[in-house]
Amino acid sequence: MGLVTTKEMFKKSMEQKFAIGAFNVNNMEIIQGITRAAAKQNSPVILQASSGAIKYAGAGYLRRMVEAALEENDIPIALHLDHGADFEICKQCIDNGFTSVMIDGSKYDFEENIALTKRVVDYAHSKGVVVEAELGKLAGIEDDVNVAAEDAMYTDPKQAKEFVQRTGCDSLAIAIGTSHGAYKFKGEAKLRFDILAKIKEELPNTPIVLHGASTVIPELVEICNKYGADIPGAKGVPDEILNQASKLGVSKINVDTDLRLAMTGYIRKSFAENPSNFDPRKYLEPARTAIEDTVEHKIRDVFGSSGKASIC
């Protein structure tokens, strides 16, 4: 099976009320950990690269590593650009074999966002590639995305309908209270499911995407801090809230921070426990296993996509 678009994945997710995990990738170990977990759970999966990941690893390297993972794992895999900032990066990824791109025009006003998104949609669709767009602003920091809390805003359901109709985008990332990074909530974790319900009412056939949706798994934060990290008070979106979102119409849930915590925590642990080791394989292997375990937990216990590979 080669790389696929997200079309069939999202169609089935909307019909059967489950979400597909979209996991950020930067290198071989992360790609292996994610795809092996998805294969064990017989789940479709989305591997996504941010602009930062592409600067670090290169679009061609990432695609070829994902293609290598496909030779090892017979599951539906989509390769997606996360938070494309402009037409040029979207075009670069489309031309490099990505099957899905996100154009993030949320920093612009409504009309500018529509114009930019429509330009990307027109080019992508001419190449058989699907497009995710964003309406509303998520707070937080992730790679090149940096939005202050006071500038964040919820997605307006009526605007969402007009936006999708005018741009022709294939899926829509919305803002209902999640945020990027490891510090998502100061008080009680809460998402605006009332806004999600209104958006689904206006756009019953449009796949909805949740960004900034890492759980910031406490055990992983604890491992990082135990072995020398300084990540106090980190707080993410609890698993039960994400599970509820998957049942209420969210088709794609993005995860990045949890993978960073898993990898960093177990590399730190390995260094602390084996200070004489300087073989990268010896400290990257437990990190890869930690990513695999984290992704398997998400797929099986949170997103509900286990066993869905055959229908996607």
PDB file of C-alpha atoms in Angstrom:
ATOM      1  CA  MET A   1       0.000   0.000   0.000  1.00  0.00           C
ATOM      2  CA  GLY A   2       1.392   3.422  -0.943  1.00  0.00           C
ATOM      3  CA  LEU A   3       0.764   6.774   0.678  1.00  0.00           C
ATOM      4  CA  VAL A   4      -2.916   7.713   0.746  1.00  0.00           C
ATOM      5  CA  THR A   5      -4.866  10.919   1.159  1.00  0.00           C
ATOM      6  CA  THR A   6      -7.011  11.453   4.243  1.00  0.00           C
ATOM      7  CA  LYS A   7     -10.289  11.373   2.284  1.00  0.00           C
ATOM      8  CA  GLU A   8     -11.330   7.798   3.027  1.00  0.00           C
ATOM      9  CA  MET A   9      -9.955   7.942   6.580  1.00  0.00           C
ATOM     10  CA  PHE A  10     -12.057  10.981   7.398  1.00  0.00           C
ATOM     11  CA  LYS A  11     -15.170   9.624   5.663  1.00  0.00           C
ATOM     12  CA  LYS A  12     -15.053   6.506   7.854  1.00  0.00           C
ATOM     13  CA  SER A  13     -14.180   8.491  10.980  1.00  0.00           C
ATOM     14  CA  MET A  14     -17.288  10.642  10.554  1.00  0.00           C
ATOM     15  CA  GLU A  15     -19.490   7.628   9.891  1.00  0.00           C
ATOM     16  CA  GLN A  16     -18.195   5.538  12.797  1.00  0.00           C
ATOM     17  CA  LYS A  17     -17.285   8.256  15.349  1.00  0.00           C
ATOM     18  CA  PHE A  18     -13.575   7.773  15.837  1.00  0.00           C
ATOM     19  CA  ALA A  19     -10.578  10.042  15.316  1.00  0.00           C
ATOM     20  CA  ILE A  20      -7.324   9.488  13.471  1.00  0.00           C
ATOM     21  CA  GLY A  21      -4.117  10.442  15.209  1.00  0.00           C
ATOM     22  CA  ALA A  22      -1.881  12.882  13.367  1.00  0.00           C
ATOM     23  CA  PHE A  23       1.605  12.582  14.845  1.00  0.00           C
ATOM     24  CA  ASN A  24       4.466  14.981  14.156  1.00  0.00           C
ATOM     25  CA  VAL A  25       7.660  13.462  12.748  1.00  0.00           C
ATOM     26  CA  ASN A  26      11.234  14.739  12.662  1.00  0.00           C
ATOM     27  CA  ASN A  27      13.490  11.719  12.218  1.00  0.00           C
ATOM     28  CA  MET A  28      13.669   7.972  11.567  1.00  0.00           C
ATOM     29  CA  GLU A  29      13.095   6.806  15.155  1.00  0.00           C
ATOM     30  CA  ILE A  30       9.913   8.856  15.511  1.00  0.00           C
ATOM     31  CA  ILE A  31       8.553   7.572  12.191  1.00  0.00           C
ATOM     32  CA  GLN A  32       9.367   3.978  13.147  1.00  0.00           C
ATOM     33  CA  GLY A  33       7.801   4.300  16.601  1.00  0.00           C
ATOM     34  CA  ILE A  34       4.562   5.780  15.258  1.00  0.00           C
ATOM     35  CA  THR A  35       4.094   3.423  12.326  1.00  0.00           C
ATOM     36  CA  ARG A  36       4.952   0.291  14.308  1.00  0.00           C
ATOM     37  CA  ALA A  37       2.387   1.273  16.944  1.00  0.00           C
ATOM     38  CA  ALA A  38      -0.258   1.934  14.282  1.00  0.00           C
ATOM     39  CA  ALA A  39       0.494  -1.414  12.620  1.00  0.00           C
ATOM     40  CA  LYS A  40       0.195  -3.264  15.938  1.00  0.00           C
ATOM     41  CA  GLN A  41      -3.204  -1.640  16.442  1.00  0.00           C
ATOM     42  CA  ASN A  42      -4.180  -2.097  12.758  1.00  0.00           C
ATOM     43  CA  SER A  43      -4.992   1.600  12.589  1.00  0.00           C
ATOM     44  CA  PRO A  44      -4.795   4.260   9.888  1.00  0.00           C
ATOM     45  CA  VAL A  45      -2.364   7.032  10.799  1.00  0.00           C
ATOM     46  CA  ILE A  46      -1.320  10.497   9.655  1.00  0.00           C
ATOM     47  CA  LEU A  47       2.356  11.436   9.791  1.00  0.00           C
ATOM     48  CA  GLN A  48       2.792  15.174   9.699  1.00  0.00           C
ATOM     49  CA  ALA A  49       5.809  17.400   9.284  1.00  0.00           C
ATOM     50  CA  SER A  50       5.936  21.013  10.386  1.00  0.00           C
ATOM     51  CA  SER A  51       7.962  23.676   8.582  1.00  0.00           C
ATOM     52  CA  GLY A  52      10.555  23.237  11.325  1.00  0.00           C
ATOM     53  CA  ALA A  53      10.763  19.484  10.660  1.00  0.00           C
ATOM     54  CA  ILE A  54      11.203  20.128   6.936  1.00  0.00           C
ATOM     55  CA  LYS A  55      13.990  22.646   7.614  1.00  0.00           C
ATOM     56  CA  TYR A  56      15.629  20.102   9.920  1.00  0.00           C
ATOM     57  CA  ALA A  57      15.280  16.879   7.912  1.00  0.00           C
ATOM     58  CA  GLY A  58      14.226  17.923   4.392  1.00  0.00           C
ATOM     59  CA  ALA A  59      10.920  17.136   2.682  1.00  0.00           C
ATOM     60  CA  GLY A  60      12.515  14.482   0.461  1.00  0.00           C
ATOM     61  CA  TYR A  61      14.184  12.664   3.364  1.00  0.00           C
ATOM     62  CA  LEU A  62      10.936  12.641   5.354  1.00  0.00           C
ATOM     63  CA  ARG A  63       8.918  11.274   2.438  1.00  0.00           C
ATOM     64  CA  ARG A  64      11.436   8.542   1.713  1.00  0.00           C
ATOM     65  CA  MET A  65      11.585   7.480   5.361  1.00  0.00           C
ATOM     66  CA  VAL A  66       7.782   7.294   5.404  1.00  0.00           C
ATOM     67  CA  GLU A  67       7.891   5.219   2.220  1.00  0.00           C
ATOM     68  CA  ALA A  68      10.351   2.878   3.962  1.00  0.00           C
ATOM     69  CA  ALA A  69       7.875   2.563   6.839  1.00  0.00           C
ATOM     70  CA  LEU A  70       5.190   1.597   4.325  1.00  0.00           C
ATOM     71  CA  GLU A  71       7.339  -1.322   3.161  1.00  0.00           C
ATOM     72  CA  GLU A  72       7.383  -2.571   6.750  1.00  0.00           C
ATOM     73  CA  ASN A  73       3.763  -1.804   7.745  1.00  0.00           C
ATOM     74  CA  ASP A  74       0.692  -2.536   5.603  1.00  0.00           C
ATOM     75  CA  ILE A  75      -1.614   0.196   6.928  1.00  0.00           C
ATOM     76  CA  PRO A  76      -3.072   3.410   5.438  1.00  0.00           C
ATOM     77  CA  ILE A  77      -0.573   6.247   5.988  1.00  0.00           C
ATOM     78  CA  ALA A  78      -1.053   9.844   4.905  1.00  0.00           C
ATOM     79  CA  LEU A  79       1.881  12.280   4.779  1.00  0.00           C
ATOM     80  CA  HIS A  80       0.757  15.761   5.789  1.00  0.00           C
ATOM     81  CA  LEU A  81       2.274  19.239   6.048  1.00  0.00           C
ATOM     82  CA  ASP A  82       1.431  20.730   9.445  1.00  0.00           C
ATOM     83  CA  HIS A  83       0.964  24.511   9.678  1.00  0.00           C
ATOM     84  CA  GLY A  84       2.097  25.556   6.232  1.00  0.00           C
ATOM     85  CA  ALA A  85       2.616  29.307   6.530  1.00  0.00           C
ATOM     86  CA  ASP A  86       2.414  30.247   2.848  1.00  0.00           C
ATOM     87  CA  PHE A  87       1.672  28.992  -0.652  1.00  0.00           C
ATOM     88  CA  GLU A  88       5.352  28.232  -1.362  1.00  0.00           C
ATOM     89  CA  ILE A  89       5.836  25.668   1.436  1.00  0.00           C
ATOM     90  CA  CYS A  90       2.546  23.992   0.511  1.00  0.00           C
ATOM     91  CA  LYS A  91       3.619  23.781  -3.135  1.00  0.00           C
ATOM     92  CA  GLN A  92       7.038  22.397  -2.120  1.00  0.00           C
ATOM     93  CA  CYS A  93       5.392  19.603  -0.122  1.00  0.00           C
ATOM     94  CA  ILE A  94       2.817  18.817  -2.818  1.00  0.00           C
ATOM     95  CA  ASP A  95       5.610  18.613  -5.390  1.00  0.00           C
ATOM     96  CA  ASN A  96       7.599  16.354  -3.014  1.00  0.00           C
ATOM     97  CA  GLY A  97       4.893  13.725  -2.762  1.00  0.00           C
ATOM     98  CA  PHE A  98       2.966  14.751   0.361  1.00  0.00           C
ATOM     99  CA  THR A  99      -0.651  13.585   0.100  1.00  0.00           C
ATOM    100  CA  SER A 100      -2.110  16.324   2.308  1.00  0.00           C
ATOM    101  CA  VAL A 101      -1.131  19.873   3.262  1.00  0.00           C
ATOM    102  CA  MET A 102      -2.340  22.381   5.812  1.00  0.00           C
ATOM    103  CA  ILE A 103      -2.377  26.043   4.930  1.00  0.00           C
ATOM    104  CA  ASP A 104      -2.573  28.079   8.116  1.00  0.00           C
ATOM    105  CA  GLY A 105      -3.941  31.501   7.260  1.00  0.00           C
ATOM    106  CA  SER A 106      -5.424  32.017  10.728  1.00  0.00           C
ATOM    107  CA  LYS A 107      -3.121  34.984  11.414  1.00  0.00           C
ATOM    108  CA  TYR A 108      -4.756  36.892   8.550  1.00  0.00           C
ATOM    109  CA  ASP A 109      -8.181  38.491   8.463  1.00  0.00           C
ATOM    110  CA  PHE A 110     -11.116  36.462   7.145  1.00  0.00           C
ATOM    111  CA  GLU A 111     -10.911  37.553   3.500  1.00  0.00           C
ATOM    112  CA  GLU A 112      -7.110  37.174   3.291  1.00  0.00           C
ATOM    113  CA  ASN A 113      -7.346  33.722   4.861  1.00  0.00           C
ATOM    114  CA  ILE A 114      -9.949  32.736   2.262  1.00  0.00           C
ATOM    115  CA  ALA A 115      -7.847  34.043  -0.648  1.00  0.00           C
ATOM    116  CA  LEU A 116      -4.676  32.246   0.506  1.00  0.00           C
ATOM    117  CA  THR A 117      -6.489  29.002   1.292  1.00  0.00           C
ATOM    118  CA  LYS A 118      -8.305  29.022  -2.070  1.00  0.00           C
ATOM    119  CA  ARG A 119      -4.989  29.464  -3.907  1.00  0.00           C
ATOM    120  CA  VAL A 120      -3.516  26.424  -2.132  1.00  0.00           C
ATOM    121  CA  VAL A 121      -6.697  24.382  -2.659  1.00  0.00           C
ATOM    122  CA  ASP A 122      -6.700  25.072  -6.399  1.00  0.00           C
ATOM    123  CA  TYR A 123      -3.084  23.938  -6.792  1.00  0.00           C
ATOM    124  CA  ALA A 124      -3.374  20.952  -4.442  1.00  0.00           C
ATOM    125  CA  HIS A 125      -6.568  19.609  -5.999  1.00  0.00           C
ATOM    126  CA  SER A 126      -4.999  19.816  -9.462  1.00  0.00           C
ATOM    127  CA  LYS A 127      -2.359  17.354  -8.141  1.00  0.00           C
ATOM    128  CA  GLY A 128      -4.773  15.071  -6.266  1.00  0.00           C
ATOM    129  CA  VAL A 129      -3.715  16.395  -2.845  1.00  0.00           C
ATOM    130  CA  VAL A 130      -6.134  17.360  -0.062  1.00  0.00           C
ATOM    131  CA  VAL A 131      -6.041  20.544   2.013  1.00  0.00           C
ATOM    132  CA  GLU A 132      -6.627  21.323   5.674  1.00  0.00           C
ATOM    133  CA  ALA A 133      -7.246  24.954   6.603  1.00  0.00           C
ATOM    134  CA  GLU A 134      -7.631  26.783   9.913  1.00  0.00           C
ATOM    135  CA  LEU A 135     -10.177  29.268  11.197  1.00  0.00           C
ATOM    136  CA  GLY A 136      -9.775  30.714  14.683  1.00  0.00           C
ATOM    137  CA  LYS A 137      -6.493  31.116  16.571  1.00  0.00           C
ATOM    138  CA  LEU A 138      -4.928  28.682  19.041  1.00  0.00           C
ATOM    139  CA  ALA A 139      -2.711  30.093  21.768  1.00  0.00           C
ATOM    140  CA  GLY A 140       0.727  28.658  22.479  1.00  0.00           C
ATOM    141  CA  ILE A 141       4.069  28.000  20.830  1.00  0.00           C
ATOM    142  CA  GLU A 142       5.028  25.189  18.467  1.00  0.00           C
ATOM    143  CA  ASP A 143       7.911  25.535  15.995  1.00  0.00           C
ATOM    144  CA  ASP A 144       7.099  28.642  13.926  1.00  0.00           C
ATOM    145  CA  VAL A 145       3.604  29.102  15.420  1.00  0.00           C
ATOM    146  CA  ASN A 146       3.473  31.604  18.288  1.00  0.00           C
ATOM    147  CA  VAL A 147       0.143  33.091  19.436  1.00  0.00           C
ATOM    148  CA  ALA A 148      -0.277  34.941  22.735  1.00  0.00           C
ATOM    149  CA  ALA A 149      -3.225  33.882  24.914  1.00  0.00           C
ATOM    150  CA  GLU A 150      -4.894  37.271  24.548  1.00  0.00           C
ATOM    151  CA  ASP A 151      -4.816  36.935  20.752  1.00  0.00           C
ATOM    152  CA  ALA A 152      -6.433  33.475  20.684  1.00  0.00           C
ATOM    153  CA  MET A 153     -10.034  33.265  19.504  1.00  0.00           C
ATOM    154  CA  TYR A 154     -12.718  30.615  19.127  1.00  0.00           C
ATOM    155  CA  THR A 155     -13.958  29.593  15.692  1.00  0.00           C
ATOM    156  CA  ASP A 156     -17.274  31.135  14.684  1.00  0.00           C
ATOM    157  CA  PRO A 157     -19.614  28.388  13.332  1.00  0.00           C
ATOM    158  CA  LYS A 158     -21.329  30.629  10.741  1.00  0.00           C
ATOM    159  CA  GLN A 159     -17.971  31.909   9.487  1.00  0.00           C
ATOM    160  CA  ALA A 160     -16.747  28.320   9.320  1.00  0.00           C
ATOM    161  CA  LYS A 161     -19.521  27.366   6.919  1.00  0.00           C
ATOM    162  CA  GLU A 162     -18.846  30.341   4.647  1.00  0.00           C
ATOM    163  CA  PHE A 163     -15.097  29.685   4.797  1.00  0.00           C
ATOM    164  CA  VAL A 164     -15.395  26.047   3.694  1.00  0.00           C
ATOM    165  CA  GLN A 165     -17.894  26.890   0.948  1.00  0.00           C
ATOM    166  CA  ARG A 166     -15.718  29.652  -0.494  1.00  0.00           C
ATOM    167  CA  THR A 167     -12.333  27.916  -0.235  1.00  0.00           C
ATOM    168  CA  GLY A 168     -13.243  24.314  -1.039  1.00  0.00           C
ATOM    169  CA  CYS A 169     -10.879  23.069   1.687  1.00  0.00           C
ATOM    170  CA  ASP A 170     -11.206  19.375   2.548  1.00  0.00           C
ATOM    171  CA  SER A 171     -10.961  19.637   6.352  1.00  0.00           C
ATOM    172  CA  LEU A 172     -11.023  22.447   8.886  1.00  0.00           C
ATOM    173  CA  ALA A 173      -8.933  22.990  12.028  1.00  0.00           C
ATOM    174  CA  ILE A 174     -10.973  24.817  14.652  1.00  0.00           C
ATOM    175  CA  ALA A 175     -10.251  26.619  17.918  1.00  0.00           C
ATOM    176  CA  ILE A 176     -12.359  25.379  20.847  1.00  0.00           C
ATOM    177  CA  GLY A 177      -9.888  25.768  23.714  1.00  0.00           C
ATOM    178  CA  THR A 178      -6.798  23.663  22.935  1.00  0.00           C
ATOM    179  CA  SER A 179      -3.384  25.293  22.566  1.00  0.00           C
ATOM    180  CA  HIS A 180       0.103  24.452  21.351  1.00  0.00           C
ATOM    181  CA  GLY A 181       2.959  23.403  23.604  1.00  0.00           C
ATOM    182  CA  ALA A 182       3.186  21.821  27.072  1.00  0.00           C
ATOM    183  CA  TYR A 183       1.290  24.511  29.000  1.00  0.00           C
ATOM    184  CA  LYS A 184      -2.273  24.363  27.676  1.00  0.00           C
ATOM    185  CA  PHE A 185      -4.327  25.142  30.791  1.00  0.00           C
ATOM    186  CA  LYS A 186      -3.750  27.083  33.993  1.00  0.00           C
ATOM    187  CA  GLY A 187      -6.953  25.932  35.677  1.00  0.00           C
ATOM    188  CA  GLU A 188      -9.412  23.180  34.810  1.00  0.00           C
ATOM    189  CA  ALA A 189      -8.983  21.629  31.365  1.00  0.00           C
ATOM    190  CA  LYS A 190     -12.098  22.360  29.354  1.00  0.00           C
ATOM    191  CA  LEU A 191     -13.034  22.425  25.659  1.00  0.00           C
ATOM    192  CA  ARG A 192     -15.990  24.245  24.094  1.00  0.00           C
ATOM    193  CA  PHE A 193     -17.943  21.248  22.855  1.00  0.00           C
ATOM    194  CA  ASP A 194     -20.939  23.548  22.374  1.00  0.00           C
ATOM    195  CA  ILE A 195     -18.998  25.347  19.622  1.00  0.00           C
ATOM    196  CA  LEU A 196     -17.947  21.999  18.108  1.00  0.00           C
ATOM    197  CA  ALA A 197     -21.609  20.915  18.011  1.00  0.00           C
ATOM    198  CA  LYS A 198     -22.638  24.113  16.215  1.00  0.00           C
ATOM    199  CA  ILE A 199     -19.810  23.755  13.688  1.00  0.00           C
ATOM    200  CA  LYS A 200     -20.783  20.138  12.984  1.00  0.00           C
ATOM    201  CA  GLU A 201     -24.377  21.316  12.529  1.00  0.00           C
ATOM    202  CA  GLU A 202     -23.257  23.860   9.932  1.00  0.00           C
ATOM    203  CA  LEU A 203     -20.708  21.498   8.318  1.00  0.00           C
ATOM    204  CA  PRO A 204     -21.964  17.926   8.785  1.00  0.00           C
ATOM    205  CA  ASN A 205     -19.802  16.536   5.968  1.00  0.00           C
ATOM    206  CA  THR A 206     -16.563  18.419   6.674  1.00  0.00           C
ATOM    207  CA  PRO A 207     -13.874  16.646   8.732  1.00  0.00           C
ATOM    208  CA  ILE A 208     -12.947  18.681  11.807  1.00  0.00           C
ATOM    209  CA  VAL A 209      -9.383  18.869  13.147  1.00  0.00           C
ATOM    210  CA  LEU A 210      -8.137  19.540  16.673  1.00  0.00           C
ATOM    211  CA  HIS A 211      -4.672  21.088  16.985  1.00  0.00           C
ATOM    212  CA  GLY A 212      -2.736  21.486  20.215  1.00  0.00           C
ATOM    213  CA  ALA A 213      -4.225  18.248  21.553  1.00  0.00           C
ATOM    214  CA  SER A 214      -1.390  16.503  23.378  1.00  0.00           C
ATOM    215  CA  THR A 215      -2.292  15.162  26.814  1.00  0.00           C
ATOM    216  CA  VAL A 216       1.128  16.239  28.145  1.00  0.00           C
ATOM    217  CA  ILE A 217       1.201  12.814  29.815  1.00  0.00           C
ATOM    218  CA  PRO A 218       2.146  13.369  33.492  1.00  0.00           C
ATOM    219  CA  GLU A 219       4.272  10.221  33.687  1.00  0.00           C
ATOM    220  CA  LEU A 220       6.401  11.421  30.772  1.00  0.00           C
ATOM    221  CA  VAL A 221       6.817  14.892  32.280  1.00  0.00           C
ATOM    222  CA  GLU A 222       7.835  13.189  35.537  1.00  0.00           C
ATOM    223  CA  ILE A 223      10.489  11.066  33.773  1.00  0.00           C
ATOM    224  CA  CYS A 224      11.887  14.161  32.028  1.00  0.00           C
ATOM    225  CA  ASN A 225      12.076  16.115  35.296  1.00  0.00           C
ATOM    226  CA  LYS A 226      13.474  13.177  37.269  1.00  0.00           C
ATOM    227  CA  TYR A 227      16.453  13.027  34.944  1.00  0.00           C
ATOM    228  CA  GLY A 228      17.317  16.715  34.821  1.00  0.00           C
ATOM    229  CA  ALA A 229      14.640  18.513  32.805  1.00  0.00           C
ATOM    230  CA  ASP A 230      12.925  21.687  34.010  1.00  0.00           C
ATOM    231  CA  ILE A 231       9.270  21.410  32.920  1.00  0.00           C
ATOM    232  CA  PRO A 232       7.218  22.592  35.927  1.00  0.00           C
ATOM    233  CA  GLY A 233       3.423  22.838  35.846  1.00  0.00           C
ATOM    234  CA  ALA A 234       2.960  21.408  32.339  1.00  0.00           C
ATOM    235  CA  LYS A 235      -0.674  20.578  31.645  1.00  0.00           C
ATOM    236  CA  GLY A 236      -2.405  19.218  28.535  1.00  0.00           C
ATOM    237  CA  VAL A 237      -5.786  17.956  27.358  1.00  0.00           C
ATOM    238  CA  PRO A 238      -6.878  14.914  29.416  1.00  0.00           C
ATOM    239  CA  ASP A 239      -7.402  11.654  27.539  1.00  0.00           C
ATOM    240  CA  GLU A 240     -11.086  11.469  28.478  1.00  0.00           C
ATOM    241  CA  ILE A 241     -11.750  14.889  26.899  1.00  0.00           C
ATOM    242  CA  LEU A 242      -9.970  13.859  23.686  1.00  0.00           C
ATOM    243  CA  ASN A 243     -11.912  10.595  23.663  1.00  0.00           C
ATOM    244  CA  GLN A 244     -15.137  12.601  23.962  1.00  0.00           C
ATOM    245  CA  ALA A 245     -14.033  14.875  21.102  1.00  0.00           C
ATOM    246  CA  SER A 246     -13.460  11.843  18.873  1.00  0.00           C
ATOM    247  CA  LYS A 247     -17.018  10.683  19.532  1.00  0.00           C
ATOM    248  CA  LEU A 248     -18.495  14.142  18.955  1.00  0.00           C
ATOM    249  CA  GLY A 249     -17.231  14.592  15.410  1.00  0.00           C
ATOM    250  CA  VAL A 250     -13.505  15.422  15.503  1.00  0.00           C
ATOM    251  CA  SER A 251     -11.830  13.374  12.747  1.00  0.00           C
ATOM    252  CA  LYS A 252      -8.163  14.308  13.225  1.00  0.00           C
ATOM    253  CA  ILE A 253      -6.351  14.923  16.508  1.00  0.00           C
ATOM    254  CA  ASN A 254      -2.819  16.322  16.415  1.00  0.00           C
ATOM    255  CA  VAL A 255      -0.097  15.086  18.774  1.00  0.00           C
ATOM    256  CA  ASP A 256       3.410  16.519  18.989  1.00  0.00           C
ATOM    257  CA  THR A 257       4.333  17.474  22.573  1.00  0.00           C
ATOM    258  CA  ASP A 258       3.669  13.980  23.964  1.00  0.00           C
ATOM    259  CA  LEU A 259       6.130  12.494  21.461  1.00  0.00           C
ATOM    260  CA  ARG A 260       8.767  15.077  22.373  1.00  0.00           C
ATOM    261  CA  LEU A 261       8.316  14.276  26.054  1.00  0.00           C
ATOM    262  CA  ALA A 262       8.532  10.514  25.434  1.00  0.00           C
ATOM    263  CA  MET A 263      11.690  10.793  23.374  1.00  0.00           C
ATOM    264  CA  THR A 264      13.416  13.332  25.615  1.00  0.00           C
ATOM    265  CA  GLY A 265      12.481  11.568  28.844  1.00  0.00           C
ATOM    266  CA  TYR A 266      13.894   8.217  27.806  1.00  0.00           C
ATOM    267  CA  ILE A 267      17.053   9.666  26.274  1.00  0.00           C
ATOM    268  CA  ARG A 268      17.664  11.555  29.532  1.00  0.00           C
ATOM    269  CA  LYS A 269      17.008   8.370  31.510  1.00  0.00           C
ATOM    270  CA  SER A 270      19.443   6.422  29.359  1.00  0.00           C
ATOM    271  CA  PHE A 271      22.177   9.051  29.778  1.00  0.00           C
ATOM    272  CA  ALA A 272      21.671   9.163  33.545  1.00  0.00           C
ATOM    273  CA  GLU A 273      21.698   5.394  33.973  1.00  0.00           C
ATOM    274  CA  ASN A 274      24.519   4.710  31.491  1.00  0.00           C
ATOM    275  CA  PRO A 275      26.864   7.719  31.621  1.00  0.00           C
ATOM    276  CA  SER A 276      29.660   5.854  29.834  1.00  0.00           C
ATOM    277  CA  ASN A 277      27.509   5.065  26.781  1.00  0.00           C
ATOM    278  CA  PHE A 278      28.104   7.057  23.606  1.00  0.00           C
ATOM    279  CA  ASP A 279      26.415   4.704  21.119  1.00  0.00           C
ATOM    280  CA  PRO A 280      23.361   6.558  19.711  1.00  0.00           C
ATOM    281  CA  ARG A 281      21.575   3.259  19.087  1.00  0.00           C
ATOM    282  CA  LYS A 282      21.666   2.484  22.798  1.00  0.00           C
ATOM    283  CA  TYR A 283      19.823   5.656  23.815  1.00  0.00           C
ATOM    284  CA  LEU A 284      17.630   6.106  20.740  1.00  0.00           C
ATOM    285  CA  GLU A 285      16.185   2.586  20.961  1.00  0.00           C
ATOM    286  CA  PRO A 286      14.427   3.105  24.331  1.00  0.00           C
ATOM    287  CA  ALA A 287      13.253   6.516  23.086  1.00  0.00           C
ATOM    288  CA  ARG A 288      11.752   4.866  19.992  1.00  0.00           C
ATOM    289  CA  THR A 289      10.031   2.268  22.182  1.00  0.00           C
ATOM    290  CA  ALA A 290       8.603   5.046  24.396  1.00  0.00           C
ATOM    291  CA  ILE A 291       7.154   6.744  21.312  1.00  0.00           C
ATOM    292  CA  GLU A 292       5.692   3.428  20.139  1.00  0.00           C
ATOM    293  CA  ASP A 293       4.044   2.852  23.540  1.00  0.00           C
ATOM    294  CA  THR A 294       2.684   6.411  23.650  1.00  0.00           C
ATOM    295  CA  VAL A 295       1.179   6.201  20.163  1.00  0.00           C
ATOM    296  CA  GLU A 296      -0.306   2.777  20.805  1.00  0.00           C
ATOM    297  CA  HIS A 297      -2.023   4.111  23.931  1.00  0.00           C
ATOM    298  CA  LYS A 298      -3.464   7.063  21.981  1.00  0.00           C
ATOM    299  CA  ILE A 299      -4.791   4.878  19.170  1.00  0.00           C
ATOM    300  CA  ARG A 300      -6.231   2.158  21.389  1.00  0.00           C
ATOM    301  CA  ASP A 301      -7.493   4.057  24.441  1.00  0.00           C
ATOM    302  CA  VAL A 302      -8.192   7.598  23.253  1.00  0.00           C
ATOM    303  CA  PHE A 303      -8.905   7.946  19.524  1.00  0.00           C
ATOM    304  CA  GLY A 304     -10.761   4.674  18.939  1.00  0.00           C
ATOM    305  CA  SER A 305      -9.076   3.913  15.600  1.00  0.00           C
ATOM    306  CA  SER A 306      -7.808   0.423  16.506  1.00  0.00           C
ATOM    307  CA  GLY A 307      -8.814  -2.149  13.894  1.00  0.00           C
ATOM    308  CA  LYS A 308      -9.959   0.516  11.412  1.00  0.00           C
ATOM    309  CA  ALA A 309      -7.094   0.172   8.900  1.00  0.00           C
ATOM    310  CA  SER A 310      -8.989  -2.259   6.698  1.00  0.00           C
ATOM    311  CA  ILE A 311     -11.930   0.126   6.180  1.00  0.00           C
ATOM    312  CA  CYS A 312      -9.746   3.129   5.346  1.00  0.00           C
TER     313      CYS A 312
END
